[in-house]
Amino acid sequence: MKQKETLSTTPLKEEHIDLSNLLIEEMGDEHKASSVDTPLRADAFDKTDEEKIAAIAPHFKAIMEILGMDLRDDSLRGTPVRVAKMYVKELFQGLNPANMPSMTLFENKFQYNEMLVEKNINFYTNCEHHFVPFFGKAHVAYISSGKVIGLSKLNRLVEYFSKRPQVQERLTMQIGKALQTVLQTQDVAVMMDAKHLCVSSRGVKDDSSNTITSFFGGKFQEEKRKMEFLKYVDINE
Ligand SMILES: [Zn+2]
């Protein structure tokens, strides 16, 4: 981990964390046994984004044609490339560790030792079983071990792991474990409350159900802390 040199006049000591290295090096072994990892092939990033877009488009075109659609239609013509671009550059760009957000830590100058809760972080992701969206709110909390992180970084981290084909359980754990690594503490909690279009728009067509998943690390496994977090989050709100 690189520690940025700071002048004595600098009020806050900053520490830049290269999350991609941390996750691969520090979490790598643990991942294998826990299935927290997104299943990726060894050659996942041999192709550039542009090569992937060029390769996906004809396949998506084939799906549309097999379904019987006439690709000569003005409205449909651009769809295969549009979808390929959206997959690679937007919806699934979080597969590539090169797109991990940079994380900057600060010294906990104010000695704030209670939990910090960032609630109602909107997220959109896609179910890896049906490739349709599931989306909702993420609630994230940690107790500082001496370092604090910019609040927007919590949103960025949720967004990064959401931009993969996902299952909600894995998404929740990936965010929790990444936060533990970045913040150098076990004391992290994550709760995700989501609607799955593969449940509401097809299949059983249940429009009213939500799926809730949670991750409680370190002190958040204590009943008192867990209840405090749940009180702040109050998902029935
Ligand atoms: Zn699904």
Short mmCIF file of C-alpha atoms and ligand atoms in Angstrom, two decimals:
data_model
loop_
_atom_site.label_atom_id
_atom_site.label_comp_id
_atom_site.label_asym_id
_atom_site.label_seq_id
_atom_site.Cartn_x
_atom_site.Cartn_y
_atom_site.Cartn_z
CA MET A 1 0.00 0.00 0.00
CA LYS A 2 1.41 3.35 -0.98
CA GLN A 3 1.43 6.11 1.59
CA LYS A 4 1.48 9.58 0.13
CA GLU A 5 4.16 11.83 1.52
CA THR A 6 2.65 14.79 3.29
CA LEU A 7 4.04 18.10 4.49
CA SER A 8 3.78 18.89 8.16
CA THR A 9 1.49 21.80 7.33
CA THR A 10 -1.06 19.50 5.66
CA PRO A 11 -4.01 19.26 8.04
CA LEU A 12 -5.24 15.86 6.85
CA LYS A 13 -2.99 13.00 5.96
CA GLU A 14 -4.27 11.43 2.79
CA GLU A 15 -3.75 7.88 1.78
CA HIS A 16 -4.47 6.71 -1.75
CA ILE A 17 -5.58 3.14 -2.01
CA ASP A 18 -5.26 1.22 -5.23
CA LEU A 19 -8.30 -0.94 -4.75
CA SER A 20 -7.60 -3.21 -7.70
CA ASN A 21 -4.31 -4.37 -6.18
CA LEU A 22 -5.79 -4.70 -2.73
CA LEU A 23 -8.69 -6.78 -3.87
CA ILE A 24 -6.63 -9.09 -5.99
CA GLU A 25 -3.70 -9.50 -3.62
CA GLU A 26 -5.33 -9.39 -0.23
CA MET A 27 -8.64 -10.96 -0.99
CA GLY A 28 -7.62 -13.32 -3.77
CA ASP A 29 -7.04 -16.50 -1.81
CA GLU A 30 -10.00 -16.01 0.45
CA HIS A 31 -12.21 -15.54 -2.61
CA LYS A 32 -11.59 -18.94 -4.07
CA ALA A 33 -13.17 -20.76 -1.18
CA SER A 34 -16.03 -18.36 -0.61
CA SER A 35 -17.54 -17.87 -4.09
CA VAL A 36 -17.61 -14.13 -3.43
CA ASP A 37 -15.75 -13.75 -6.69
CA THR A 38 -17.60 -13.08 -9.91
CA PRO A 39 -16.84 -16.15 -12.04
CA LEU A 40 -14.48 -14.83 -14.72
CA ARG A 41 -12.38 -16.61 -17.29
CA ALA A 42 -8.61 -16.23 -17.30
CA ASP A 43 -8.81 -14.51 -20.71
CA ALA A 44 -11.56 -12.11 -19.60
CA PHE A 45 -9.64 -8.99 -20.53
CA ASP A 46 -7.53 -10.15 -23.46
CA LYS A 47 -9.88 -8.29 -25.81
CA THR A 48 -10.14 -4.50 -25.69
CA ASP A 49 -13.54 -2.90 -25.08
CA GLU A 50 -13.78 -2.02 -28.77
CA GLU A 51 -12.99 -5.61 -29.79
CA LYS A 52 -15.68 -6.85 -27.40
CA ILE A 53 -18.28 -4.47 -28.79
CA ALA A 54 -17.44 -5.55 -32.35
CA ALA A 55 -17.70 -9.22 -31.35
CA ILE A 56 -20.96 -8.96 -29.35
CA ALA A 57 -22.95 -6.95 -31.92
CA PRO A 58 -23.31 -9.74 -34.54
CA HIS A 59 -24.38 -12.19 -31.83
CA PHE A 60 -27.09 -9.87 -30.61
CA LYS A 61 -28.13 -9.27 -34.20
CA ALA A 62 -28.45 -13.03 -34.63
CA ILE A 63 -30.71 -13.29 -31.57
CA MET A 64 -33.00 -10.58 -32.97
CA GLU A 65 -33.09 -12.24 -36.39
CA ILE A 66 -33.81 -15.66 -34.94
CA LEU A 67 -36.71 -14.07 -33.05
CA GLY A 68 -37.98 -12.99 -36.45
CA MET A 69 -37.25 -9.27 -36.36
CA ASP A 70 -36.47 -7.42 -39.58
CA LEU A 71 -33.16 -5.64 -39.01
CA ARG A 72 -33.67 -3.55 -42.15
CA ASP A 73 -36.14 -1.47 -40.15
CA ASP A 74 -34.75 1.95 -39.25
CA SER A 75 -35.66 1.58 -35.61
CA LEU A 76 -33.91 -1.78 -35.22
CA ARG A 77 -30.85 -1.37 -37.40
CA GLY A 78 -28.67 0.23 -34.76
CA THR A 79 -29.77 -1.97 -31.89
CA PRO A 80 -27.09 -4.70 -32.02
CA VAL A 81 -24.21 -2.21 -31.77
CA ARG A 82 -26.14 -0.08 -29.29
CA VAL A 83 -26.67 -3.06 -26.99
CA ALA A 84 -23.08 -4.25 -27.35
CA LYS A 85 -21.79 -0.80 -26.41
CA MET A 86 -24.16 -0.56 -23.47
CA TYR A 87 -23.03 -3.95 -22.15
CA VAL A 88 -19.31 -3.25 -22.39
CA LYS A 89 -19.15 0.47 -21.59
CA GLU A 90 -22.00 0.83 -19.11
CA LEU A 91 -23.91 -2.10 -17.63
CA PHE A 92 -20.95 -4.47 -17.25
CA GLN A 93 -17.93 -2.17 -17.08
CA GLY A 94 -17.45 -3.18 -13.42
CA LEU A 95 -16.23 -6.61 -14.52
CA ASN A 96 -12.90 -5.04 -15.37
CA PRO A 97 -10.72 -4.27 -12.31
CA ALA A 98 -9.19 -1.44 -14.35
CA ASN A 99 -12.49 0.41 -13.81
CA MET A 100 -12.38 0.20 -10.02
CA PRO A 101 -12.82 3.62 -8.43
CA SER A 102 -9.80 5.07 -6.68
CA MET A 103 -10.17 5.23 -2.94
CA THR A 104 -8.72 7.99 -0.79
CA LEU A 105 -8.56 7.62 2.96
CA PHE A 106 -8.15 10.38 5.50
CA GLU A 107 -7.01 10.37 9.07
CA ASN A 108 -9.95 10.29 11.48
CA LYS A 109 -8.96 13.68 12.82
CA PHE A 110 -12.13 14.23 14.80
CA GLN A 111 -11.80 10.93 16.64
CA TYR A 112 -15.33 10.06 15.61
CA ASN A 113 -15.60 6.51 16.87
CA GLU A 114 -19.29 5.82 16.37
CA MET A 115 -20.78 4.20 13.32
CA LEU A 116 -21.18 6.16 10.11
CA VAL A 117 -24.19 5.16 8.04
CA GLU A 118 -24.67 6.11 4.39
CA LYS A 119 -28.21 5.11 3.58
CA ASN A 120 -30.42 5.03 0.49
CA ILE A 121 -27.63 4.68 -2.06
CA ASN A 122 -29.45 3.96 -5.32
CA PHE A 123 -28.12 1.06 -7.30
CA TYR A 124 -28.99 -0.58 -10.62
CA THR A 125 -27.60 -3.93 -11.60
CA ASN A 126 -28.50 -6.94 -13.72
CA CYS A 127 -29.40 -10.45 -12.66
CA GLU A 128 -26.85 -12.90 -14.04
CA HIS A 129 -29.49 -15.59 -14.48
CA HIS A 130 -31.83 -13.63 -16.77
CA PHE A 131 -29.87 -10.50 -17.74
CA VAL A 132 -32.71 -8.23 -16.62
CA PRO A 133 -32.32 -5.48 -14.02
CA PHE A 134 -32.65 -5.59 -10.30
CA PHE A 135 -32.37 -2.34 -8.43
CA GLY A 136 -33.01 -0.65 -5.13
CA LYS A 137 -31.26 0.93 -2.17
CA ALA A 138 -27.98 0.03 -0.55
CA HIS A 139 -27.22 1.02 3.04
CA VAL A 140 -23.60 0.98 4.10
CA ALA A 141 -22.00 1.56 7.49
CA TYR A 142 -18.61 1.37 9.14
CA ILE A 143 -16.89 2.19 12.39
CA SER A 144 -13.60 3.96 11.79
CA SER A 145 -10.38 2.22 12.76
CA GLY A 146 -8.54 5.52 12.50
CA LYS A 147 -9.20 6.12 8.81
CA VAL A 148 -12.21 7.69 7.14
CA ILE A 149 -13.28 7.78 3.54
CA GLY A 150 -15.01 10.41 1.39
CA LEU A 151 -18.75 9.72 1.42
CA SER A 152 -19.09 9.73 -2.35
CA LYS A 153 -16.58 6.86 -2.47
CA LEU A 154 -19.13 4.65 -0.75
CA ASN A 155 -21.56 5.35 -3.59
CA ARG A 156 -18.85 4.73 -6.17
CA LEU A 157 -17.97 1.38 -4.68
CA VAL A 158 -21.63 0.27 -4.70
CA GLU A 159 -21.89 1.42 -8.31
CA TYR A 160 -18.71 -0.36 -9.37
CA PHE A 161 -19.79 -3.79 -8.11
CA SER A 162 -23.31 -3.22 -9.47
CA LYS A 163 -21.96 -2.93 -12.99
CA ARG A 164 -21.59 -6.65 -13.42
CA PRO A 165 -24.00 -9.47 -14.05
CA GLN A 166 -24.86 -10.13 -10.40
CA VAL A 167 -26.73 -12.05 -7.78
CA GLN A 168 -27.78 -9.91 -4.84
CA GLU A 169 -26.05 -12.06 -2.23
CA ARG A 170 -22.69 -11.81 -3.98
CA LEU A 171 -23.08 -8.10 -4.68
CA THR A 172 -23.71 -7.47 -0.97
CA MET A 173 -20.65 -9.47 0.06
CA GLN A 174 -18.39 -7.94 -2.57
CA ILE A 175 -19.24 -4.45 -1.32
CA GLY A 176 -18.80 -5.47 2.33
CA LYS A 177 -15.46 -7.19 1.82
CA ALA A 178 -14.11 -4.42 -0.39
CA LEU A 179 -15.02 -1.87 2.29
CA GLN A 180 -13.30 -3.96 4.96
CA THR A 181 -10.16 -4.01 2.84
CA VAL A 182 -10.24 -0.33 1.97
CA LEU A 183 -11.11 0.93 5.45
CA GLN A 184 -8.75 -1.50 7.16
CA THR A 185 -11.40 -2.66 9.59
CA GLN A 186 -13.75 -5.62 9.96
CA ASP A 187 -16.43 -3.29 11.31
CA VAL A 188 -18.53 -2.90 8.19
CA ALA A 189 -22.22 -3.46 7.51
CA VAL A 190 -24.11 -3.54 4.21
CA MET A 191 -27.80 -4.01 3.59
CA MET A 192 -29.39 -4.13 0.16
CA ASP A 193 -33.09 -3.90 -0.55
CA ALA A 194 -34.00 -4.64 -4.17
CA LYS A 195 -36.72 -5.34 -6.67
CA HIS A 196 -35.90 -7.96 -9.27
CA LEU A 197 -37.52 -7.56 -12.68
CA CYS A 198 -37.02 -11.28 -13.28
CA VAL A 199 -39.49 -11.80 -10.42
CA SER A 200 -41.88 -8.90 -11.05
CA SER A 201 -42.06 -8.66 -14.84
CA ARG A 202 -41.95 -12.37 -15.71
CA GLY A 203 -42.06 -15.75 -14.01
CA VAL A 204 -44.28 -15.46 -10.94
CA LYS A 205 -44.97 -11.77 -11.74
CA ASP A 206 -44.81 -10.80 -8.10
CA ASP A 207 -44.80 -7.03 -8.08
CA SER A 208 -44.85 -6.45 -4.36
CA SER A 209 -41.93 -8.47 -3.06
CA ASN A 210 -38.49 -7.06 -2.23
CA THR A 211 -35.32 -9.00 -1.61
CA ILE A 212 -33.15 -8.00 1.33
CA THR A 213 -29.58 -9.12 1.88
CA SER A 214 -27.09 -8.12 4.53
CA PHE A 215 -23.44 -8.33 5.46
CA PHE A 216 -22.35 -7.81 9.08
CA GLY A 217 -18.64 -7.78 9.86
CA GLY A 218 -16.73 -7.33 13.12
CA LYS A 219 -18.56 -5.23 15.72
CA PHE A 220 -21.70 -5.27 13.58
CA GLN A 221 -22.16 -8.90 14.56
CA GLU A 222 -22.88 -7.69 18.10
CA GLU A 223 -26.62 -7.46 18.66
CA LYS A 224 -26.45 -3.89 19.97
CA ARG A 225 -24.56 -2.54 16.93
CA LYS A 226 -26.68 -4.51 14.52
CA MET A 227 -29.88 -3.09 16.02
CA GLU A 228 -28.49 0.44 15.96
CA PHE A 229 -27.65 0.07 12.25
CA LEU A 230 -31.07 -1.38 11.46
CA LYS A 231 -32.74 1.47 13.35
CA TYR A 232 -30.90 4.10 11.29
CA VAL A 233 -31.62 2.29 8.06
CA ASP A 234 -35.29 1.62 8.87
CA ILE A 235 -36.05 -0.04 5.55
CA ASN A 236 -39.80 0.25 6.04
CA GLU A 237 -39.52 3.99 5.67
ZN ZN B 1 -33.11 -13.41 -12.56
#
